Coordinates of C-alpha atoms in Angstrom, one line a residue:
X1 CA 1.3 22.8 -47.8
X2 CA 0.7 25.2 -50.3
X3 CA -2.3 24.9 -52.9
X4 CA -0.8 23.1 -55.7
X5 CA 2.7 22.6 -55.1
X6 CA 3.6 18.9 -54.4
X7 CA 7.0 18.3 -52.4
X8 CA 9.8 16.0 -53.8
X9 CA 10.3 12.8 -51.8
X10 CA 14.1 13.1 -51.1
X11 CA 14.7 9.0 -51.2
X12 CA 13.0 9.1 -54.4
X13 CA 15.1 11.7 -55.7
X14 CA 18.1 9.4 -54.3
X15 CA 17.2 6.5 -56.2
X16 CA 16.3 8.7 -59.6
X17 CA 20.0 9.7 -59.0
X18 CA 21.8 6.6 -58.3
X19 CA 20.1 5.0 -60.8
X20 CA 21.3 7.1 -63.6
X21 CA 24.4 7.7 -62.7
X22 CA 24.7 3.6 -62.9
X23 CA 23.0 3.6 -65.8
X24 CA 20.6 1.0 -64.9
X25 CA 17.6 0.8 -62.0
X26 CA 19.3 -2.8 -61.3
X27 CA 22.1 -1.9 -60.2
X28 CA 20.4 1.1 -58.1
X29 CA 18.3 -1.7 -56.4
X30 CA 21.2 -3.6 -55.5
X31 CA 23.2 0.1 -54.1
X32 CA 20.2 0.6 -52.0
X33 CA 19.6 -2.4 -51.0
X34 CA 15.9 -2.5 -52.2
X35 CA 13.6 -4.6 -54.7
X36 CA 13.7 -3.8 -58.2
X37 CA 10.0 -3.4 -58.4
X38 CA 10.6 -1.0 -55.3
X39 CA 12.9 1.1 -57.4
X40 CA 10.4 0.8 -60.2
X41 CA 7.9 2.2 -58.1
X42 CA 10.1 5.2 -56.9
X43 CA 10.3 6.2 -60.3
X44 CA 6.7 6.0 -61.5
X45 CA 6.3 8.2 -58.4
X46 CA 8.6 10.6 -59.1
X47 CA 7.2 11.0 -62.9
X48 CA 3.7 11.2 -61.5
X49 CA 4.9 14.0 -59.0
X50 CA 6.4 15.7 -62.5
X51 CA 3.5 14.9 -64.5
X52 CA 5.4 13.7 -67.3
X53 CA 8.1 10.8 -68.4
X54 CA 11.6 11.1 -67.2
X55 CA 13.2 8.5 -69.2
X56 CA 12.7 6.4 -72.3
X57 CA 14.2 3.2 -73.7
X58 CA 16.8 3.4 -76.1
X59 CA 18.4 0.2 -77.5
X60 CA 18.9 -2.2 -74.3
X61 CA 18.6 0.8 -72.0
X62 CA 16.9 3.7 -70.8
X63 CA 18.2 7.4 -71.2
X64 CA 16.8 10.7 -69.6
X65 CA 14.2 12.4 -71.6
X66 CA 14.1 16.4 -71.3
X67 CA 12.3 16.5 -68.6
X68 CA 14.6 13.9 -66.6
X69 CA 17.8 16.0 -67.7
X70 CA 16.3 19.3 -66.2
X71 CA 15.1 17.2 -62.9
X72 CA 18.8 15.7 -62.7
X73 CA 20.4 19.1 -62.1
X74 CA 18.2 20.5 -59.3
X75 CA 17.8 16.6 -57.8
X76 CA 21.5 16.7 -57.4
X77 CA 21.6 20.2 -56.0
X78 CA 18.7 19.0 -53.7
X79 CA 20.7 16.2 -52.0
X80 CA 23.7 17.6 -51.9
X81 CA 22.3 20.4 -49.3
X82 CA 20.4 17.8 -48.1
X83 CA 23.4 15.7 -46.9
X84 CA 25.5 19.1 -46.1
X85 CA 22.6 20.2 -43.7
X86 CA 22.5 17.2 -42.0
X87 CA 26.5 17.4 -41.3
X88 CA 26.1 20.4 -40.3
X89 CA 23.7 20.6 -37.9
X90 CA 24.4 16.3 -36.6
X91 CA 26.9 16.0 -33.5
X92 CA 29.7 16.0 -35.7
X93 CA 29.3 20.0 -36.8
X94 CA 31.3 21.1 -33.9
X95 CA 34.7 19.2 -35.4
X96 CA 37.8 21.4 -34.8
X97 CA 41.0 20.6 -36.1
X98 CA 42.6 19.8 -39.5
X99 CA 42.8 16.6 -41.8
X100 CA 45.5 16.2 -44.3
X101 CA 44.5 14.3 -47.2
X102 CA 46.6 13.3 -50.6
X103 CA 44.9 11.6 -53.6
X104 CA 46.3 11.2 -57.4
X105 CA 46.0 14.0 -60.1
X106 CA 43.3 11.8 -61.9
X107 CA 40.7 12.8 -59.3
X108 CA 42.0 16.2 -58.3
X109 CA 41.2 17.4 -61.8
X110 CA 37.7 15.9 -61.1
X111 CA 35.3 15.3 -58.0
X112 CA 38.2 16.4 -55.7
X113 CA 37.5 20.0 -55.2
X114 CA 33.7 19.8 -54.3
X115 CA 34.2 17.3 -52.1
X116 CA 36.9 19.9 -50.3
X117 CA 34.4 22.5 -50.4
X118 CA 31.1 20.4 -49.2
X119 CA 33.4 19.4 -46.1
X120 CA 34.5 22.6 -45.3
X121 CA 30.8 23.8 -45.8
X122 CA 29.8 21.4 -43.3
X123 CA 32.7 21.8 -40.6
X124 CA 34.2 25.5 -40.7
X125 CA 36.2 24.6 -38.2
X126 CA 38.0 22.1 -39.8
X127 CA 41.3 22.7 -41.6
X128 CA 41.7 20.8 -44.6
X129 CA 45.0 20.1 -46.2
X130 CA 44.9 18.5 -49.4
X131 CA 48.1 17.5 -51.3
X132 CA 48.2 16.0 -55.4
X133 CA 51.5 13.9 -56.2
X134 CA 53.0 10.8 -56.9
X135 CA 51.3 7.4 -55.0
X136 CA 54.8 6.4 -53.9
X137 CA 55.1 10.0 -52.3
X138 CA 52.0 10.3 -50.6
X139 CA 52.4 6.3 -49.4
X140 CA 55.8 7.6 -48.0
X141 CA 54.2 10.5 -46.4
X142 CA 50.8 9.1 -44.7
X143 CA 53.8 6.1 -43.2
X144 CA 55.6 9.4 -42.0
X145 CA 52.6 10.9 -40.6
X146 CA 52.9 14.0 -42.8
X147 CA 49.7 12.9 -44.2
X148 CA 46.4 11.5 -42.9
X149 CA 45.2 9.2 -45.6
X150 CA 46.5 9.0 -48.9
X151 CA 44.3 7.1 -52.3
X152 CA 46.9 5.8 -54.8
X153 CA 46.8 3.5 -57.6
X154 CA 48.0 0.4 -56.7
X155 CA 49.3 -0.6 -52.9
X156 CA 52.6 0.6 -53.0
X157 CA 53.8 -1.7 -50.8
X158 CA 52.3 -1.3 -48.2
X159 CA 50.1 -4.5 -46.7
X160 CA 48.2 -2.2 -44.6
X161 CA 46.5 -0.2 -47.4
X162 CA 42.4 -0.9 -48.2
X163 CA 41.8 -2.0 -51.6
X164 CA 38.2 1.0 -51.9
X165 CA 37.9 0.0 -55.4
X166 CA 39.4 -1.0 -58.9
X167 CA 39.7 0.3 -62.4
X168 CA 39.9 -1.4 -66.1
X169 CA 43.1 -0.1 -67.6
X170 CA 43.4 0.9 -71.6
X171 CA 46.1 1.7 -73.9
X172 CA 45.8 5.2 -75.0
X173 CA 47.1 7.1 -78.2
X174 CA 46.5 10.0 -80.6
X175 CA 44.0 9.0 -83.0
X176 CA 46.0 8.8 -85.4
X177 CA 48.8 7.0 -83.5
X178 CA 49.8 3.4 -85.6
X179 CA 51.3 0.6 -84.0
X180 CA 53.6 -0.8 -86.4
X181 CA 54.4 -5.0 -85.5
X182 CA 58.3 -5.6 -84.8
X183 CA 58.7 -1.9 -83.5
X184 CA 59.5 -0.8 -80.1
X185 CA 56.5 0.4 -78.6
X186 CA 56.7 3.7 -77.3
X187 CA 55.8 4.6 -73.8
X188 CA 54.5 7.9 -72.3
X189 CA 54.5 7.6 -68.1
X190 CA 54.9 8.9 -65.1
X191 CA 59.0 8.5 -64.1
X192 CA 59.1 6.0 -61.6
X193 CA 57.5 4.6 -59.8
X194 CA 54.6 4.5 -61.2
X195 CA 51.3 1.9 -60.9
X196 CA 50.4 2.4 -64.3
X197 CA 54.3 2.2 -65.8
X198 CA 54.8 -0.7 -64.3
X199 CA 51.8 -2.4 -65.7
X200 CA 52.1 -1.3 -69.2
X201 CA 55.7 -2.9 -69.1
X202 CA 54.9 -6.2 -67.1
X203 CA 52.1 -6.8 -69.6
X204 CA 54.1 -6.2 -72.6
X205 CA 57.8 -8.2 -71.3
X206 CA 54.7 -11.1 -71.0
X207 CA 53.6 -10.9 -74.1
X208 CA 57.3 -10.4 -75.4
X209 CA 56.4 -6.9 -77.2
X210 CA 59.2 -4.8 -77.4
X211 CA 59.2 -1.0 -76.3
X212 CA 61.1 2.0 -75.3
X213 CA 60.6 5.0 -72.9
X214 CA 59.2 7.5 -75.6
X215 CA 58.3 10.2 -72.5
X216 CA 58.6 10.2 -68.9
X217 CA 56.9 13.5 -66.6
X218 CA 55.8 14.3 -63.1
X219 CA 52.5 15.3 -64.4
X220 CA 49.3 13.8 -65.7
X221 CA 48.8 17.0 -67.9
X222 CA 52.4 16.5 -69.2
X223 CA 51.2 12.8 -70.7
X224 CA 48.3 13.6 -72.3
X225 CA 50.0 16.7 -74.0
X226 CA 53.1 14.1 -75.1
X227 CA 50.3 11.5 -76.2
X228 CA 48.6 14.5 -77.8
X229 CA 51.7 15.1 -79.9
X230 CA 52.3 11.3 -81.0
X231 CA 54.7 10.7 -79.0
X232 CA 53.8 7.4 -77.8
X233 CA 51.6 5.4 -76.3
X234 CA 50.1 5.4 -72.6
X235 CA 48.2 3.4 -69.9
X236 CA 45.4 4.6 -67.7
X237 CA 42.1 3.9 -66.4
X238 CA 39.6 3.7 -69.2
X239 CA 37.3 6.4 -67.7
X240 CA 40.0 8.6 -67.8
X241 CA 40.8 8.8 -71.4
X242 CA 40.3 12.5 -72.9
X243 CA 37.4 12.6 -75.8
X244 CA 40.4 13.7 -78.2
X245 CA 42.4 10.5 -77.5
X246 CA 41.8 7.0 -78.9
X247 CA 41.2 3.8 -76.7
X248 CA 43.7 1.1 -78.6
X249 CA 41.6 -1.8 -76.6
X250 CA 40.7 -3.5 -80.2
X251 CA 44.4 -3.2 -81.8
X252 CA 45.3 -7.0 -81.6
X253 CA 49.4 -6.0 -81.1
X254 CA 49.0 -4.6 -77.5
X255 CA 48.2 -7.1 -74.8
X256 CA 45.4 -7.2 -72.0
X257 CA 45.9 -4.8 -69.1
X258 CA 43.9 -6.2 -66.9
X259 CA 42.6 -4.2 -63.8
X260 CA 44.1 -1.6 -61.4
X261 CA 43.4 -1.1 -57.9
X262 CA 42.6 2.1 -56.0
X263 CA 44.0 1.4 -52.3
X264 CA 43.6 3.8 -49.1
X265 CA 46.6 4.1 -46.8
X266 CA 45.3 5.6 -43.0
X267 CA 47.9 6.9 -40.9
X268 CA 47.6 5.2 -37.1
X269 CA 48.0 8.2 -35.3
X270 CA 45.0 10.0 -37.6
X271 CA 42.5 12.1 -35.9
X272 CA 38.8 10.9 -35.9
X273 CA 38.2 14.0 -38.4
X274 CA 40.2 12.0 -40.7
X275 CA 38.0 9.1 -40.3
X276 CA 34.8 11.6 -41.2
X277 CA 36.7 12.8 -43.9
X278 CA 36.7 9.3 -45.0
X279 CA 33.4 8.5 -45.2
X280 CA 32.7 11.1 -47.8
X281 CA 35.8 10.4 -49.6
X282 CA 34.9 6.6 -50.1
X283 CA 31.2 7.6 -51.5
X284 CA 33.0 9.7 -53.6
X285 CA 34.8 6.9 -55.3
X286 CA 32.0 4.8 -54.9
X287 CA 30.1 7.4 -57.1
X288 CA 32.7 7.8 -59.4
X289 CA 33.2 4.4 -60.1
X290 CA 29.3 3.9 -60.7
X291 CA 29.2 6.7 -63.2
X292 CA 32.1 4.5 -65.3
X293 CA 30.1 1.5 -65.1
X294 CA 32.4 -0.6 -63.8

């Protein structure tokens, strides 16, 4: 090794990662499947290898300190070709063939596209086809084998489907949006069907609120812009609200949404590239939903 250069132990780097992105060291230990004091002492390590602190308590937590946001970007950039080189060059590099995939507009505006593009990285030869619509469609379409696997909000019917994870829902608004008692409620949604539609409406017939279709579109971008406008009001996940709109969870007039769940659908006649596709797409949500803290 060079004079003076130290080299970055990769499964401390891992759990530096992990840890942050779940905002708490505990809940790394318990992803990893180590000891807390064994996540403690990765991270004294790893600021020892620095030379300085990489985080520092604020109120009941820790955030990065300068240092820690500048190590964050390469240690992410250091794993991910990490994990791509050791696709690449493992037994499963000489994949030919294609995998169709279909997930919902919430994550193809997010962690969607470099997921595409690590996989292809990692198997050349493999042709990706990745398709964006409605749950209902894409359920239709895996059942059809027009599609591989398919993520959608909520099961759609199908008992075969794998619950991968689940999501707090929230009732969304301009920030300036009122709800006025006695009033219809106004809803912006997908047309049917639609997961979160169906929620929204179930939760307020319960709670004997009345409301009335303010907005119905075939696109996620379409609802924020109606919400945007003051349309109405909407229901999605609560890590999904946009930093202009207002999270109505503390207006006492709406009721409780409760939880939604993220369900898998595999096609039986799928290739076994579609099952190594899988793998990365189920970390992917598994990341995702850690960075929520949920």
């Amino acid at each position: 090794m060079v004079a003076g250069l130290v080299n970055l132990d990769m499964d401390v780097l891992r759990t530096f990662v992990i840890g942050t992105d779940l905002g708490s060291f505990a809940k790394a230990a318990d992803r990893l499947g180590r000891s807390p004091s064994a996540v403690s002492l990765h991270l004294r390590k790893l600021e020892e290898q620095i030379g300085q602190p990489l985080v520092r308590k604020q109120g009941r937590g820790l955030v990065l300190t300068e240092a820690g946001e500048t190590l964050m970007g390469y240690a992410r950039r250091i794993l991910d070709l990490n994990d791509e080189a050791r696709l690449a060059l493992g037994g499963l590099a000489k994949l030919e063939g294609w995998v169709r995939v279909g997930v919902p507009q919430d994550f193809a505006e997010t962690w969607l596209p470099s997921l595409l593009a690590r996989f292809q990285r990692a198997h050349p030869k493999v042709r990706i086809e990745a398709r964006v619509d409605r749950g209902a469609a894409m359920a239709d379409a895996v059942g059809a084998d027009a599609l591989d696997l398919a993520l959608t909000w909520g099961a759609m019917g199908n008992p075969d489907g794998q619950v991968v994870g689940e999501r707090r829902l929230a009732w969304i608004a301009a920030s300036d949006h009122r709800i006025v008692d006695g009033e219809p409620l106004p809803l912006v949604a997908f047309e049917s069907p639609c997961a979160f539609q169906h929620r929204a409406t179930e939760a307020l017939d319960a709670a004997g609120r009345p409301w009335r279709h303010a907005f119905s579109t075939s696109s996620l971008l379409g609802v924020w812009a109606a919400v945007r406008a003051g349309l109405g009001v909407t229901a999605r996940t609560v890590d999904a609200i946009p930093s202009d709109l207002c999270d109505l969870h503390s207006d006492a007039l709406l009721p409780d949404l409760g939880s939604l769940t993220l369900v898998l659908h595999r096609s039986p006649t799928r290739t076994p590239i579609a099952d190594t596709f899988v793998d990365l797409l189920l970390d992917a949500v598994e990341a995702e939903s850690g960075m929520e803290g949920s």
